[in-house]
CSV table of C-alpha atoms in Angstrom, one decimal:
chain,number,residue,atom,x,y,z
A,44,UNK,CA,0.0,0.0,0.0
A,45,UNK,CA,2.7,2.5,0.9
A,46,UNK,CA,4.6,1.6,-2.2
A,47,UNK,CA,1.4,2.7,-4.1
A,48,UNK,CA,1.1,5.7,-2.5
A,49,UNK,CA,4.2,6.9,-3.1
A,50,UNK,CA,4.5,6.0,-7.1
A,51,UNK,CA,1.0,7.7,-7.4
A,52,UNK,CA,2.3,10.9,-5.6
A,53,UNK,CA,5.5,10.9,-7.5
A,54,UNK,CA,3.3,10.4,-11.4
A,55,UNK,CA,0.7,13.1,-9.8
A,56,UNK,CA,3.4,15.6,-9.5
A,57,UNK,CA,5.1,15.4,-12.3
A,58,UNK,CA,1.4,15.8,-14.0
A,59,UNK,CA,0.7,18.7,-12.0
A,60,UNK,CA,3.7,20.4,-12.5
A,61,UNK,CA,3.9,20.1,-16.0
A,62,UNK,CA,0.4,21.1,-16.3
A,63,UNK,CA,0.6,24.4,-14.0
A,64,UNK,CA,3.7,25.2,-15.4
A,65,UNK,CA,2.4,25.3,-18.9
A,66,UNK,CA,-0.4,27.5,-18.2
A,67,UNK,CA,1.4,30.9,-17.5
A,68,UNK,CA,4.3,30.5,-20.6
A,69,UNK,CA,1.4,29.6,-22.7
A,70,UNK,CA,-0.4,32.7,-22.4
A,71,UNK,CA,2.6,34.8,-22.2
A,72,UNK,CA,3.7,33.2,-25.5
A,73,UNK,CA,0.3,34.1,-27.2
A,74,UNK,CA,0.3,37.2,-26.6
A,75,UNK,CA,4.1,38.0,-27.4
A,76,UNK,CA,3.3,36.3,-30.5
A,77,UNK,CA,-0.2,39.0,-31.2
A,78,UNK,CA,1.9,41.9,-30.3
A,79,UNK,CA,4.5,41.0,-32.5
A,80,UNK,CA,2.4,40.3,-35.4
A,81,UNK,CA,0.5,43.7,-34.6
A,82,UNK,CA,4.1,45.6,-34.6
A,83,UNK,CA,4.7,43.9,-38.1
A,84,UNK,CA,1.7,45.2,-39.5
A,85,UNK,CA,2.3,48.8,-38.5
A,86,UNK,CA,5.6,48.9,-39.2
A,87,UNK,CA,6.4,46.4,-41.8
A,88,UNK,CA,9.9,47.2,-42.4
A,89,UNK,CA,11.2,46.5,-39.2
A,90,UNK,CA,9.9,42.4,-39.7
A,91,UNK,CA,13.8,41.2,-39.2
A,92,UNK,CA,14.3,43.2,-36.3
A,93,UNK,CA,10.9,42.1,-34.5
A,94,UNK,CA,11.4,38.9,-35.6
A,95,UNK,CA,14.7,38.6,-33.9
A,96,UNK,CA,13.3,40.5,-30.7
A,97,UNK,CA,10.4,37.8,-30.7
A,98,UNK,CA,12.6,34.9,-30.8
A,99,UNK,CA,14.7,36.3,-27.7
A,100,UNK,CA,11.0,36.6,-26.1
A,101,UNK,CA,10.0,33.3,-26.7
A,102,UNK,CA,13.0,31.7,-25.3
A,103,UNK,CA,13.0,33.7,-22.1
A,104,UNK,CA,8.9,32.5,-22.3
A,105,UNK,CA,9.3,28.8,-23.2
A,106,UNK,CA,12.1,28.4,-20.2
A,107,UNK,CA,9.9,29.5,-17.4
A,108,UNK,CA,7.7,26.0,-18.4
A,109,UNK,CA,11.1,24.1,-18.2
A,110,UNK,CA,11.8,25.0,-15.0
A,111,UNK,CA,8.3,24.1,-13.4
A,112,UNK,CA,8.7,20.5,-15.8
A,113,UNK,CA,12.5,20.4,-13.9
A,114,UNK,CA,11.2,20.5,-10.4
A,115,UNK,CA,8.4,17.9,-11.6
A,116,UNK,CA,11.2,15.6,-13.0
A,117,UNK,CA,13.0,16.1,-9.3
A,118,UNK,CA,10.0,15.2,-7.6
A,119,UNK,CA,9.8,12.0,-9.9
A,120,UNK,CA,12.9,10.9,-10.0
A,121,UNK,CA,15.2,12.0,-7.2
A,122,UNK,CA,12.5,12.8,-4.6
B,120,UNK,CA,13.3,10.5,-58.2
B,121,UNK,CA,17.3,11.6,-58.2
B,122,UNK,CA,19.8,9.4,-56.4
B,123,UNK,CA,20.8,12.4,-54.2
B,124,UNK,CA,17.2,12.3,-53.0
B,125,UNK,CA,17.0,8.7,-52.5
B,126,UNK,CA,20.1,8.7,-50.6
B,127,UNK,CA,18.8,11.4,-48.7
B,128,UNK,CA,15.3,9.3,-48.4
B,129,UNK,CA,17.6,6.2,-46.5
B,130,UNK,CA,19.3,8.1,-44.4
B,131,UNK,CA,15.9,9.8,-43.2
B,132,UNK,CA,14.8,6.3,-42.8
B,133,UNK,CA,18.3,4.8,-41.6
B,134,UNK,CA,18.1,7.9,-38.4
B,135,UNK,CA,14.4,6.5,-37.9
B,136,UNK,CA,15.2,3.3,-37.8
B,137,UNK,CA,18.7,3.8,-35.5
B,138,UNK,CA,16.3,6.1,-33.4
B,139,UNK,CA,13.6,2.8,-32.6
B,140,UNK,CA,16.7,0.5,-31.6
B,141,UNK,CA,17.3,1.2,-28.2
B,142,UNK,CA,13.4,1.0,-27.2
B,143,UNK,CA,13.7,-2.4,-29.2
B,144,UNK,CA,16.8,-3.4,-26.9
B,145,UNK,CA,15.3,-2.3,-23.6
B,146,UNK,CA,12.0,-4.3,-24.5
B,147,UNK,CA,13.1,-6.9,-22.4
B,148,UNK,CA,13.4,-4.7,-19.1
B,149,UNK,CA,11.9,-1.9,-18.0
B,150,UNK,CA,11.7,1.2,-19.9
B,151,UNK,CA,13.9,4.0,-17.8
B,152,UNK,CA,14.7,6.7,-20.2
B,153,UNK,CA,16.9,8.2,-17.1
B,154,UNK,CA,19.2,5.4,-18.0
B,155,UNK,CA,20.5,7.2,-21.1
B,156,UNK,CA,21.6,10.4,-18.8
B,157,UNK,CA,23.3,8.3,-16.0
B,158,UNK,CA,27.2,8.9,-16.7
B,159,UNK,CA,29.2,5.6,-16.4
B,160,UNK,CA,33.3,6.2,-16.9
B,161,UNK,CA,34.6,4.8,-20.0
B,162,UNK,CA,38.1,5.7,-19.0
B,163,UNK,CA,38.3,5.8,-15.0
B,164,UNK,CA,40.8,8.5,-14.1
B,165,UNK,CA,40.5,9.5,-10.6
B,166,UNK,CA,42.8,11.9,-8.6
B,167,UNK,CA,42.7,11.5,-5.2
B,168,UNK,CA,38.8,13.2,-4.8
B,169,UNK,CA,38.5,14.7,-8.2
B,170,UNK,CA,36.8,12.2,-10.3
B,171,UNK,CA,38.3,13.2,-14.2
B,172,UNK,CA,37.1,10.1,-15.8
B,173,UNK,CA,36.1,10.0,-19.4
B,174,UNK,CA,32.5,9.4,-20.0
B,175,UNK,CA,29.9,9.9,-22.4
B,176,UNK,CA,29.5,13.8,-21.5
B,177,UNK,CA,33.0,14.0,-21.8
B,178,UNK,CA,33.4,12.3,-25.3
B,179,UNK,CA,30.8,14.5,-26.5
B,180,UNK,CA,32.6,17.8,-25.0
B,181,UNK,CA,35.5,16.6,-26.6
B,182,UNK,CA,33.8,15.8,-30.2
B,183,UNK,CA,32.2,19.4,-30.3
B,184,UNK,CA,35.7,20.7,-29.4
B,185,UNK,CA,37.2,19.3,-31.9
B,186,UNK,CA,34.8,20.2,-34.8
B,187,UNK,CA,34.6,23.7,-33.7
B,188,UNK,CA,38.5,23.5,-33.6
B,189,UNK,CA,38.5,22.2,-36.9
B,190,UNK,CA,36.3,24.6,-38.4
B,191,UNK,CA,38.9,27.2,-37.4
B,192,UNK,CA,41.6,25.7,-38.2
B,193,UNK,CA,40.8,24.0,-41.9
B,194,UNK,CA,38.3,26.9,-42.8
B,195,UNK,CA,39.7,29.7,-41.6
B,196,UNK,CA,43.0,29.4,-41.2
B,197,UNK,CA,43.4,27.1,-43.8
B,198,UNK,CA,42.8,29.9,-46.5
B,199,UNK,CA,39.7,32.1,-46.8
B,200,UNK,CA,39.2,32.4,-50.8
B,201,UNK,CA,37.9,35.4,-52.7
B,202,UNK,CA,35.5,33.0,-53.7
B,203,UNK,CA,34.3,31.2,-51.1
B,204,UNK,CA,33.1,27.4,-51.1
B,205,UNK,CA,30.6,25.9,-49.1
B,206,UNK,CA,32.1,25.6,-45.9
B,207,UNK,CA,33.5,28.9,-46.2
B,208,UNK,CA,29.8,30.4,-46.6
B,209,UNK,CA,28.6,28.7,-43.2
B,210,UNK,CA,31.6,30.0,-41.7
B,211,UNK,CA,31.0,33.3,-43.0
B,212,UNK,CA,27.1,33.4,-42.0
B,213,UNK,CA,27.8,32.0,-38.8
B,214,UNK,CA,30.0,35.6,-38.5
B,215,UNK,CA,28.2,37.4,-39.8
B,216,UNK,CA,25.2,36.0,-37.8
B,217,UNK,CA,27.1,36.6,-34.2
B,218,UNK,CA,28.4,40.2,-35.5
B,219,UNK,CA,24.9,41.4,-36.4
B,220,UNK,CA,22.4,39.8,-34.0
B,221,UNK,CA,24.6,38.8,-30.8
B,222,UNK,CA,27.5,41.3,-30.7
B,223,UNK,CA,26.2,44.3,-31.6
B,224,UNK,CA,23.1,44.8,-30.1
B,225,UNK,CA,24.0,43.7,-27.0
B,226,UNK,CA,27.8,44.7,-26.1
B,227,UNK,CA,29.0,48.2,-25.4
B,228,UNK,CA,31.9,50.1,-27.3
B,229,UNK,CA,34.1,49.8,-24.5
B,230,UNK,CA,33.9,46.1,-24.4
B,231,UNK,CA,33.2,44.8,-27.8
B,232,UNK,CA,36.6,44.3,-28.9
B,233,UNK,CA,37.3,41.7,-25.7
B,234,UNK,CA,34.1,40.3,-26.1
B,235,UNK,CA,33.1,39.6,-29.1
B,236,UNK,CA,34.9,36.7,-29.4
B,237,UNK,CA,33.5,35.4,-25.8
B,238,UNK,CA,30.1,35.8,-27.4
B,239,UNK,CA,30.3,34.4,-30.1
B,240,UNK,CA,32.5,31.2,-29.0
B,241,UNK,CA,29.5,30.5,-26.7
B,242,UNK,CA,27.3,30.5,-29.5
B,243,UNK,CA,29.2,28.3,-31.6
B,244,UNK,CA,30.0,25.6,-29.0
B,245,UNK,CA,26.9,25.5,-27.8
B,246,UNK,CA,25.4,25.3,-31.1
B,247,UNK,CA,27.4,22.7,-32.3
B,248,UNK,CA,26.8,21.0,-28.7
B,249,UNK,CA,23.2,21.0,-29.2
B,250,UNK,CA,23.3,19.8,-33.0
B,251,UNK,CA,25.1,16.6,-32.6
B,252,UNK,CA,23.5,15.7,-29.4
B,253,UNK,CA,20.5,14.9,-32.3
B,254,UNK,CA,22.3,12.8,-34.3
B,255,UNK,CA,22.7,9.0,-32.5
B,256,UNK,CA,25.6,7.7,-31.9
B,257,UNK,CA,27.0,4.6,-30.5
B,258,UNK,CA,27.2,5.4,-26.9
B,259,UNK,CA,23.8,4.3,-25.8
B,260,UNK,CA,23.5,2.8,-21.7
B,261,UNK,CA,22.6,-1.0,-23.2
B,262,UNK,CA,24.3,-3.4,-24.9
B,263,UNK,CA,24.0,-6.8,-27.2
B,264,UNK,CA,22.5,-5.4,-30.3
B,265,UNK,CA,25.8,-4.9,-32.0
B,266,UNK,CA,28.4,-7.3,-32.0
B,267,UNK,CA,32.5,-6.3,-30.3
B,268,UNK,CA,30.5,-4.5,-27.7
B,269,UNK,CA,29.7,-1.7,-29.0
B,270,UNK,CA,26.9,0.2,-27.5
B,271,UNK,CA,23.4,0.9,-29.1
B,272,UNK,CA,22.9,4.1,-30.7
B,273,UNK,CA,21.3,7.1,-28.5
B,274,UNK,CA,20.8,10.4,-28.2
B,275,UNK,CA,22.2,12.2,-25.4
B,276,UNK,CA,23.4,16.4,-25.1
B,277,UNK,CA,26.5,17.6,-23.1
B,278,UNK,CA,24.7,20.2,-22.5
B,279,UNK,CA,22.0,18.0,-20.7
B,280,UNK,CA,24.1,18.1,-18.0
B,281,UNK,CA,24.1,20.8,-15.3
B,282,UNK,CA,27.8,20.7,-14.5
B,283,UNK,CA,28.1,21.6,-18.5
B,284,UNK,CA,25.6,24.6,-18.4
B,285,UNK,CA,26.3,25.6,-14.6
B,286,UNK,CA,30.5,26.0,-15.8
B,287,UNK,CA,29.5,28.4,-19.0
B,288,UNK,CA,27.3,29.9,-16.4
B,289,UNK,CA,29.6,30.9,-14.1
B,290,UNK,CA,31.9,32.0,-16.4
B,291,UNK,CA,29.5,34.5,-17.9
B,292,UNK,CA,28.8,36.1,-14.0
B,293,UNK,CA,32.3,36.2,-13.2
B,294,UNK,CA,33.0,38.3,-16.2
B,295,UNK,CA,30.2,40.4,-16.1
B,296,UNK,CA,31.1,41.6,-11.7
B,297,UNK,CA,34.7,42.0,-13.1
B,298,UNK,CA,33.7,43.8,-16.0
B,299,UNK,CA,31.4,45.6,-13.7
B,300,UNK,CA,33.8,46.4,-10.8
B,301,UNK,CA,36.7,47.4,-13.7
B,302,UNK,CA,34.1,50.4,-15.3
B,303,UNK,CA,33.0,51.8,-11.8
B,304,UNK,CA,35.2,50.7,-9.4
B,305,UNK,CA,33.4,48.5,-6.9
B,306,UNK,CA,31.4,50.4,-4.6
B,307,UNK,CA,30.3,52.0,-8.1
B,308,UNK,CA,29.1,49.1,-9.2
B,309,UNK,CA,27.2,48.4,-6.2
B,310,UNK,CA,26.1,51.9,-6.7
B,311,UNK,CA,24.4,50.9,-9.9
B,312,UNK,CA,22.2,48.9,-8.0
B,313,UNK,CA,20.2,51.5,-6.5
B,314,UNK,CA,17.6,52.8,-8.1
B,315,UNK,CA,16.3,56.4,-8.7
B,316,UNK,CA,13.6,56.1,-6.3
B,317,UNK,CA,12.0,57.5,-2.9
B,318,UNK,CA,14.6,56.9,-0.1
B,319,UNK,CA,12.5,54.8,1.8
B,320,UNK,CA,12.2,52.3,-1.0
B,321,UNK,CA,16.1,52.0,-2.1
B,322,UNK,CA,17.0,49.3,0.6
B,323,UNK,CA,14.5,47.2,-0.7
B,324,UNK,CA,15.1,47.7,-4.6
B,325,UNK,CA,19.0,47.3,-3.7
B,326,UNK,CA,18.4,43.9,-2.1
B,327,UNK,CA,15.8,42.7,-5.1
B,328,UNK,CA,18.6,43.8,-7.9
B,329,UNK,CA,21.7,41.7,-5.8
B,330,UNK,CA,18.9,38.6,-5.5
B,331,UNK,CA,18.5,38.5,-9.3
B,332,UNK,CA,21.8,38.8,-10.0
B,333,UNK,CA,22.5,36.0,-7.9
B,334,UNK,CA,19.2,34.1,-9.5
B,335,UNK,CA,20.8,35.1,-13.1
B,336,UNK,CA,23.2,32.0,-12.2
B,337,UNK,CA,20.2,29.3,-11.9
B,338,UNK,CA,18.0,31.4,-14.5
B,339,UNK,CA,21.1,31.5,-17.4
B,340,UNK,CA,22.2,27.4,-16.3
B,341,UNK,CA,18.7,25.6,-15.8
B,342,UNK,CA,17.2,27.3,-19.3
B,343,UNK,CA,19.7,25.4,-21.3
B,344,UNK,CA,19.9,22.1,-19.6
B,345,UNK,CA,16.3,21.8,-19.1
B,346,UNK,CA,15.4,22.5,-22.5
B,347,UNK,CA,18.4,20.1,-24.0
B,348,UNK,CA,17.2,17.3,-21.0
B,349,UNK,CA,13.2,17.4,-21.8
B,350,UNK,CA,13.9,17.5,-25.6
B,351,UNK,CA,15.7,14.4,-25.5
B,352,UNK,CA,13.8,12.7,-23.0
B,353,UNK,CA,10.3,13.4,-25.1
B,354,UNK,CA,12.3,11.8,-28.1
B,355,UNK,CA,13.3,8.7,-25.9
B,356,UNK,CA,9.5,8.7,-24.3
B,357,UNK,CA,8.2,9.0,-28.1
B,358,UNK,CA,10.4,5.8,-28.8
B,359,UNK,CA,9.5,4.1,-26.1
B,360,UNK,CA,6.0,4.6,-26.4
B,361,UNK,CA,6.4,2.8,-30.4
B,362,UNK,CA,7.3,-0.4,-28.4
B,363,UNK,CA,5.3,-0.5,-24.9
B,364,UNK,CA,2.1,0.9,-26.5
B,365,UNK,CA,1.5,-2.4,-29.2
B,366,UNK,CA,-0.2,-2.0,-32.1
B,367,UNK,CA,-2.0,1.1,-33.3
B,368,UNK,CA,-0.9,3.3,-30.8
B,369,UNK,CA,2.4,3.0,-31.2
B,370,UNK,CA,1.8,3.4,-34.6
B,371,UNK,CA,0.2,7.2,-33.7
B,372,UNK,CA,3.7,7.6,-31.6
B,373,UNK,CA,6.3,7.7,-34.8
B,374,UNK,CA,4.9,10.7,-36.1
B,375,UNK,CA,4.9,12.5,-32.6
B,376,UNK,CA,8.6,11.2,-32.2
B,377,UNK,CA,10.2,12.1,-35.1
B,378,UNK,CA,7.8,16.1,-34.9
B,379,UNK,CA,9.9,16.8,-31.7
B,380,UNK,CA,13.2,15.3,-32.7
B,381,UNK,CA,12.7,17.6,-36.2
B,382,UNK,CA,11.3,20.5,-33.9
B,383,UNK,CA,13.8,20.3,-31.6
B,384,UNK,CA,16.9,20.4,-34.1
B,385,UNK,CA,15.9,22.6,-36.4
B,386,UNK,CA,14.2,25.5,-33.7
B,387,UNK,CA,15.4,24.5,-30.2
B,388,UNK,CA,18.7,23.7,-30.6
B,389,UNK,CA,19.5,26.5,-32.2
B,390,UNK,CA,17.8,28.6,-30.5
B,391,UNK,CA,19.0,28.1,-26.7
B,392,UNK,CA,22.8,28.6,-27.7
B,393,UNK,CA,21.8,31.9,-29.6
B,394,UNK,CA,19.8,32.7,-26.1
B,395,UNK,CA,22.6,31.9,-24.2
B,396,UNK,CA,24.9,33.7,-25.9
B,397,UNK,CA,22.7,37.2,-26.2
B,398,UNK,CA,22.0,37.2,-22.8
B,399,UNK,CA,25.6,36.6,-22.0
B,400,UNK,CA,26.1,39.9,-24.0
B,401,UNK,CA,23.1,41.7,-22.4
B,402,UNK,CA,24.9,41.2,-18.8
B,403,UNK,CA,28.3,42.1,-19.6
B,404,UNK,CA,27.1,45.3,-21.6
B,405,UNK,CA,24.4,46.1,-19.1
B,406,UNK,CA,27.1,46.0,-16.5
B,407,UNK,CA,29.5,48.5,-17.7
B,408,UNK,CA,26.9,51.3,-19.1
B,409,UNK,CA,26.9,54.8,-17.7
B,410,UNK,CA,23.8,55.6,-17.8
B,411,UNK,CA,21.1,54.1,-15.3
């Protein structure tokens, strides 16, 4: 029973943390995404520029999810 | 269809195919994907407490070394041509790409000169770090499918390793406070710290800027290994799943495999070492600036 217990915990939070942690980058990532798009369109010449800007964004975004997945992965695998 | 493109066609299939071996291998136990990032020593070398064995990690450092080594040497300084061939037009958009996006935007005047090269090196090894931790090779954790012992093919990254990122890491903030401390002296530096605000507030805002300096050493470390580590492990989770789901459904997981292995080393991998490297640059120019 204990052994149970403590395989469902560890699976639960690595499914919670993953899923929580995914839910703040993913908006964040939407709407760098519209507010690029909406620069492009009233400037169009500056589309390399933005682009490259955009692409910084989106890796300082995408990493916050990566570190709520690490701490899941720590919880299933070292905790 | 041209032979070029059916010889691209089989090694498309060949990567698949090399890619589905070790799930086939491990069938027969359990299915541990952490295996493949457990470091066992090839070559035990231990001095006294410091453990400098070779192992995977360390062959992989080793192999990006050398081709960013030999990039330099045979391409550069083995004769740029007027006319440059292919390897010489890579080398010369890789330049051109750390001069334009990474090193001037970010880096001050003062420091460009020095830096530039710091920069751009990151970027480059990095890159190159990230690219052929895509392609498998024979260093895989089982064994048997091969004959004279050689390992099964697997992916893993160098820089799936914290000790790899956390060492570039702490590079980058050691140069950045000397930097800092050489262009304002060092209670100028920690000057540049406090804010233009009420005086009530400063203590506060001082103590919040020194904290995410200090959090700019997890921030800058765990963004690269944790992208490189959950890339590879939803490639090895994708392969497993082809094996431990049967029939259909691991059918449904080949085309989910190979989208985040061609997502991830086209876009990702890329991507984090030119991160890496512009945020190196942002520090060390944001720490000498005048202005504030």
């Amino acid at each position: 029973m204990e052994g149970n217990i403590e395989n469902a915990a560890k699976a639960l939070s690595l499914g919670l943390a993953t899923a929580f942690g995914a839910i703040g980058p993913g908006i964040g990532v939407g709407y760098l995404m519209g507010k690029t798009v909406e620069a492009v369109g009233r400037q169009p010449e500056l589309r390399g520029e933005l682009t490259s800007l955009m692409f910084l964004g989106l890796a300082l975004t995408e990493a916050i999810v990566f570190y709520a997945l690490l701490m899941g992965f720590v919880a299933f695998f070292i905790a | 269809m041209s032979s070029r493109a059916l010889w691209r066609r089989a090694l498309g299939l060949a990567v698949v195919a090399l890619l589905a071996l070790p799930a086939v291998a491990a069938a027969a136990e359990v299915f541990d994907p952490s295996l493949e990032f457990k470091l066992e020593p090839y070559v035990s070398i231990e001095l006294g407490p410091l453990d400098l064995s070779i192992n995977k990690a360390v062959v992989y450092l080793i192999l990006s070394s050398l081709i960013c080594i030999g990039v330099g040497l045979f391409v550069v300084r083995g004769g740029l041509r007027m006319r440059p061939t292919g390897a010489q037009n890579v080398v010369e958009l890789a330049y051109e790409f750390t001069e334009r996006q990474i090193a001037r935007p970010t880096l001050t005047d003062r420091v460009y000169a020095r830096y530039f090269p710091y920069v751009a090196t990151l970027f480059l090894f990095i890159a190159v770090n990230n690219i052929i931790s895509f392609v498998p090779l024979p260093m895989g954790y089982e064994r048997g499918t091969f004959p004279f012992g050689i390992r099964d093919f697997g992916l893993y990254a160098a820089t799936a390793n914290i000790n790899v990122t956390l060492t570039l890491t702490i590079v980058t903030f050691a140069l950045t406070q000397i930097e800092g401390v050489k262009a304002h002296g060092p209670l100028g530096y920690l000057k540049t710290f406090i804010p233009n605000a009420p005086g009530f507030i400063k203590p506060l805002i001082f103590v919040i800027e020194v904290l995410s300096q200090l959090l700019r050493l997890v921030s800058l470390s765990v963004r690269l290994f944790a992208n490189l580590l959950a890339g590879h492990l939803l490639v090895i989770m994708a392969a497993g799943f082809m094996v431990l789901l049967g029939n259909f459904a691991g059918l449904l997981a080949i085309p989910v495999g190979v989208f985040f292995w061609v997502f991830e080393w086209l876009l990702i991998a890329g991507l984090q070492a030119f991160i890496f490297a512009m945020l190196s640059g942002i520090y060390i120019g944001y720490a000498v600036q005048e202005s504030h």
